[in-house]
Structure formats: structure tokens, C-alpha cells
Amino acid sequence: MSTPYRIIVGLEIHVELETATKMFCRCKNDPFHADKPNTHICPVCLGLPGALPVANEEAIRKSILVGRALGCSIAPLSKWDRKHYFYPDLPKGYQISQSDMPLCEGGELLLLDQKGEVESRISFERAHLEEDAGKLMHGAKKGYSRVDLNRAGVPLLEMVSKPDITSAAQARRVLQELQLLVRTLGVSTADMEKGQMRADVNINIAFEHEGVEVRTPITEVKNVNSTRAVERAIITESQRHYDEWMANGPIRTRTSKITAGWDEDTESVNVQRAKEGSADYRYMPEPDLPPVAVHEIERLNPEHMLLPALPNDIRKEYLGKGLVAADIELLFEQNQRMLQSLRELEAGGMPAKEAAKWLIQVPGSEQLSAAHLQEVSAATSGGSVSFSALKPLIPELAGYLRDGKSVQSFFEAKQLLQSHDDGVVQSAIAEVMSENPQAVADFQSGNERILGFFVGQVMKKCAGKAQPARVQEAVRKALSI
């Protein structure tokens, strides 16, 4: 949709890391499966006096993995800072975060087009590690809000992009790409519905007015919990900026950044307050934690970390093997197991394009070995078995084969084998043509669409036992005489 202004967006993406314990204590990191609120807590994550934090090495390692995948510069020395603010879900009155010496600096995310070429580059300022806050539940009891601190202290990686994003659709895609990336790396499930991944969206617009470029002040929309909501928030707030400016509203004189919330029910942005600056947070070095020198710890040394094949590498590989971009994205969307199955089928000698077709189109195909799937594929492509008849039976076939039986015996047991008697087919064709003289005339006048009708009628007379491809060929030949 064309607009009279240019959208400028930067994202702050928060991802909860999957670790056994929380960031600075030994409480279980599993806030979504706790039996009761406030059960995975201890003096450290409650911020009780005298409780000392200890950094989670695995969370640091996973943060560095993400940084390496984004091409960040990994700091040889990184430190912790206290970020002060007062809110009921933050028991200590400060959050342990990273201010001026984050783990990862720079980096970029490459968005590819359908051919695997770089379409755009989204640069990052930094990625730093901190602890998550608790969860507030408003309105559960009239006049009260409740707080659950099972999430307080969970490792949280924050990736801060530069304002390189130029559309709402691109912002949504960046989030989807980052979600896929952290899942590929195995560092987080990144389920946005659960809050394991969420975004703060910084939005303003630029446009020309009376020969001068105008840039509106930034709105930061906090804690948006779905890619669609991010897209809608950008569209809504950018238009609000323009409308307010053109109506000579307060946005013309405002100079400070403001904070807003996204209301999913009304699809509206609700302005909340002026945004705090760094001075308001009163950052100070965390006195209870030493700096992190990653190169001095074997497991944290980025030079010794091996990355798996990343999404863009996988895209380019399979585009080169003949898959189309849409099919590759479907493999990504289903789960990592599908890609693993594709690798296994290829290793068993099945061409990637053929294996991907079965994995995408036929649920349960991933349960078959390469040899068995090739046998099944040959039967359907050769016409001895109907693809449509076999498709819903694939999960059953997988269980049948686990008992040591053969593909052929399954076809026989389920009466799937299609016989093909040319004499029977020709007799059926003659009957159908005799019964439908007008349809014959229509085809011979150029109505190709009616061919499917004839094939269906012939298959019906053959009780479904003939091979459809050969029937179609025979029908076309008979009609063309």
C-alpha cells in the first residue's frame, strides 16, 4: 500500500534462552510448566538481601552462538550492569543487564529473495544478555493485579537492530527469520504466544513538507507478542503519526521518545508515558559479578564454536537442488525434524526434490526409510498404485513396515494395486463416448476441460483398477480421431 511517508523502524527483539536453570541462580528455568505461581524462586531471583548471583555459563554460550550466526563481533571482555527501575515484576528494583560492554556488537541479518540472492540487509547495533522480569496478571481479581515470579531471572537475549526496516511486512519477516535462526541454533523455542520471544518496536516516519524533510519523534511500542501484531502496530502507528502531524497536533512540538502498548483486541496503539533515557535507569556496574572473558573459558571461546547449517545456507543449497523457495519455507515451517528427514532420505539415495515433495505433501512420509519411500514413489509414478488412494494410508504403512513386512504385501493387503487391461479400457472408452455424444462434440470443438470428465467416467467403468495416466492418454487419442 502506497503512503505519502516513509516508515522507519528499529526492533528490539527479546528471546528467552532454554537452559536448565535461570540466569543468575539455580532455580529451574521452566516458567510455563510450573504447577503453581511463585514456585521456581529463591533468595537470588527474589532479590533478598545478601543473596549473590552467579552467571549461567550455558546462557552465555548460547548468546555467543546467536552472535556468531549474525556475524557480530564477540567482545573479548564483557561486563554486567544494574539497570534500575521500579515495577512490581522486578523484585530487586533493578535488572542485571549489559550497558556499555555487551557480549555481541554489530552483525546483520540477510533477507534473501526467491532465487537466493540478497534482497536486503538488516544491521544490528548489539546483542546483550540480561535477566527477564516476572509476569503481571491484571484484573484477575477486581481491583488487584497478581505477580508470578517464576519467570523472574530467566536468561533473556536482547537483539537491537538499527532503523534499517522500511515496511511493516519487512519487520514481520525479520522477526520470522530471527525466530527460525534461534530455533535452528537450538537456543530457544521462541514461542511468541508464550512470551518466549517478543519485540519492542521503534516507529517513526519521514516525509517531505513544503520542500523540507520532516521526521516525527519515535514511538516505542512495548512487548508485542506476535509477528502479525508487529506488522499491524507499525501500520497503525505510522499512519497515526502522519494524521496527527497533518492535523497540527502535539507531535509537531514533541521532541522526546514515548512508550506505547499494543491492544490486540482493538488493534490500536495506546500511548503510555515518556520514554526513560539511559540517565533515568541509573546504570552502574554490577558489583557482585565479575566481567566475562570469553576467550579464557574453553566452552565460551567463539573461535572453538561450530555452527550448524544456517537457514540461508540451507535455502541456497536446496535451491541449487531444484526445490522452489516456497517448498523450502514449508519445510522450515513444519519443524526441524522435516529437514533432518530430508537429509536422511538424501543420504539413502533419494533425490532431494522427490523427497521434499513427499515430506511436504504426505503426512507420515518422514517415518519411511529412503528405500521404502523410493519404492512407494516408483509405484505411484508408474501408475501401479493410485497416489490419492495411498496418501492417507502412509502412517499405517510406516507401522506395517516396522513389523518387518514389505511394501508390496501392504499394497496387496489393502487392494491398492491397479491392474490395467487395454481391452477393458478401450471397451469402457467406447461406452462412455457412445453415452455422451454432445461431450465428444464439445471436446472436438476445442473444450479441453471436458477431458477430465471422460477419464473419470472410464475409471468408474473400470472399477478404479486402471491406471489413470494411461487412461487419459487412451481417452485423448480416441477423442481426437
PDB file of C-alpha atoms in Angstrom, residues 11 19 26 40 51 57 89 126 189 244 293 302 313 321 354 365 400 450 464:
ATOM      1  CA  LEU A  11      13.344  -3.633  16.526  1.00  0.00           C
ATOM      2  CA  THR A  19      18.722 -23.505  29.899  1.00  0.00           C
ATOM      3  CA  ARG A  26      19.940 -22.311  40.278  1.00  0.00           C
ATOM      4  CA  HIS A  40      10.576 -21.654  40.955  1.00  0.00           C
ATOM      5  CA  ALA A  51      21.842 -13.221  48.064  1.00  0.00           C
ATOM      6  CA  GLU A  57      27.599 -20.258  31.535  1.00  0.00           C
ATOM      7  CA  ASP A  89       7.520  -7.742  38.482  1.00  0.00           C
ATOM      8  CA  ARG A 126      24.298  -5.192  19.584  1.00  0.00           C
ATOM      9  CA  THR A 189      11.794 -22.427  21.186  1.00  0.00           C
ATOM     10  CA  GLU A 244      -1.557  13.900  13.880  1.00  0.00           C
ATOM     11  CA  ALA A 293      36.462 -13.031  29.385  1.00  0.00           C
ATOM     12  CA  PRO A 302      33.833 -18.240  19.988  1.00  0.00           C
ATOM     13  CA  ASP A 313      22.781 -21.721   3.727  1.00  0.00           C
ATOM     14  CA  LYS A 321      18.982 -28.946  -5.983  1.00  0.00           C
ATOM     15  CA  GLU A 354      11.426 -36.045  -4.903  1.00  0.00           C
ATOM     16  CA  SER A 365       6.403 -39.809   4.890  1.00  0.00           C
ATOM     17  CA  TYR A 400       3.275 -52.076   8.910  1.00  0.00           C
ATOM     18  CA  ILE A 450     -14.039 -31.922 -20.622  1.00  0.00           C
ATOM     19  CA  GLY A 464     -10.889 -47.826 -10.407  1.00  0.00           C
TER      20      GLY A 464
END
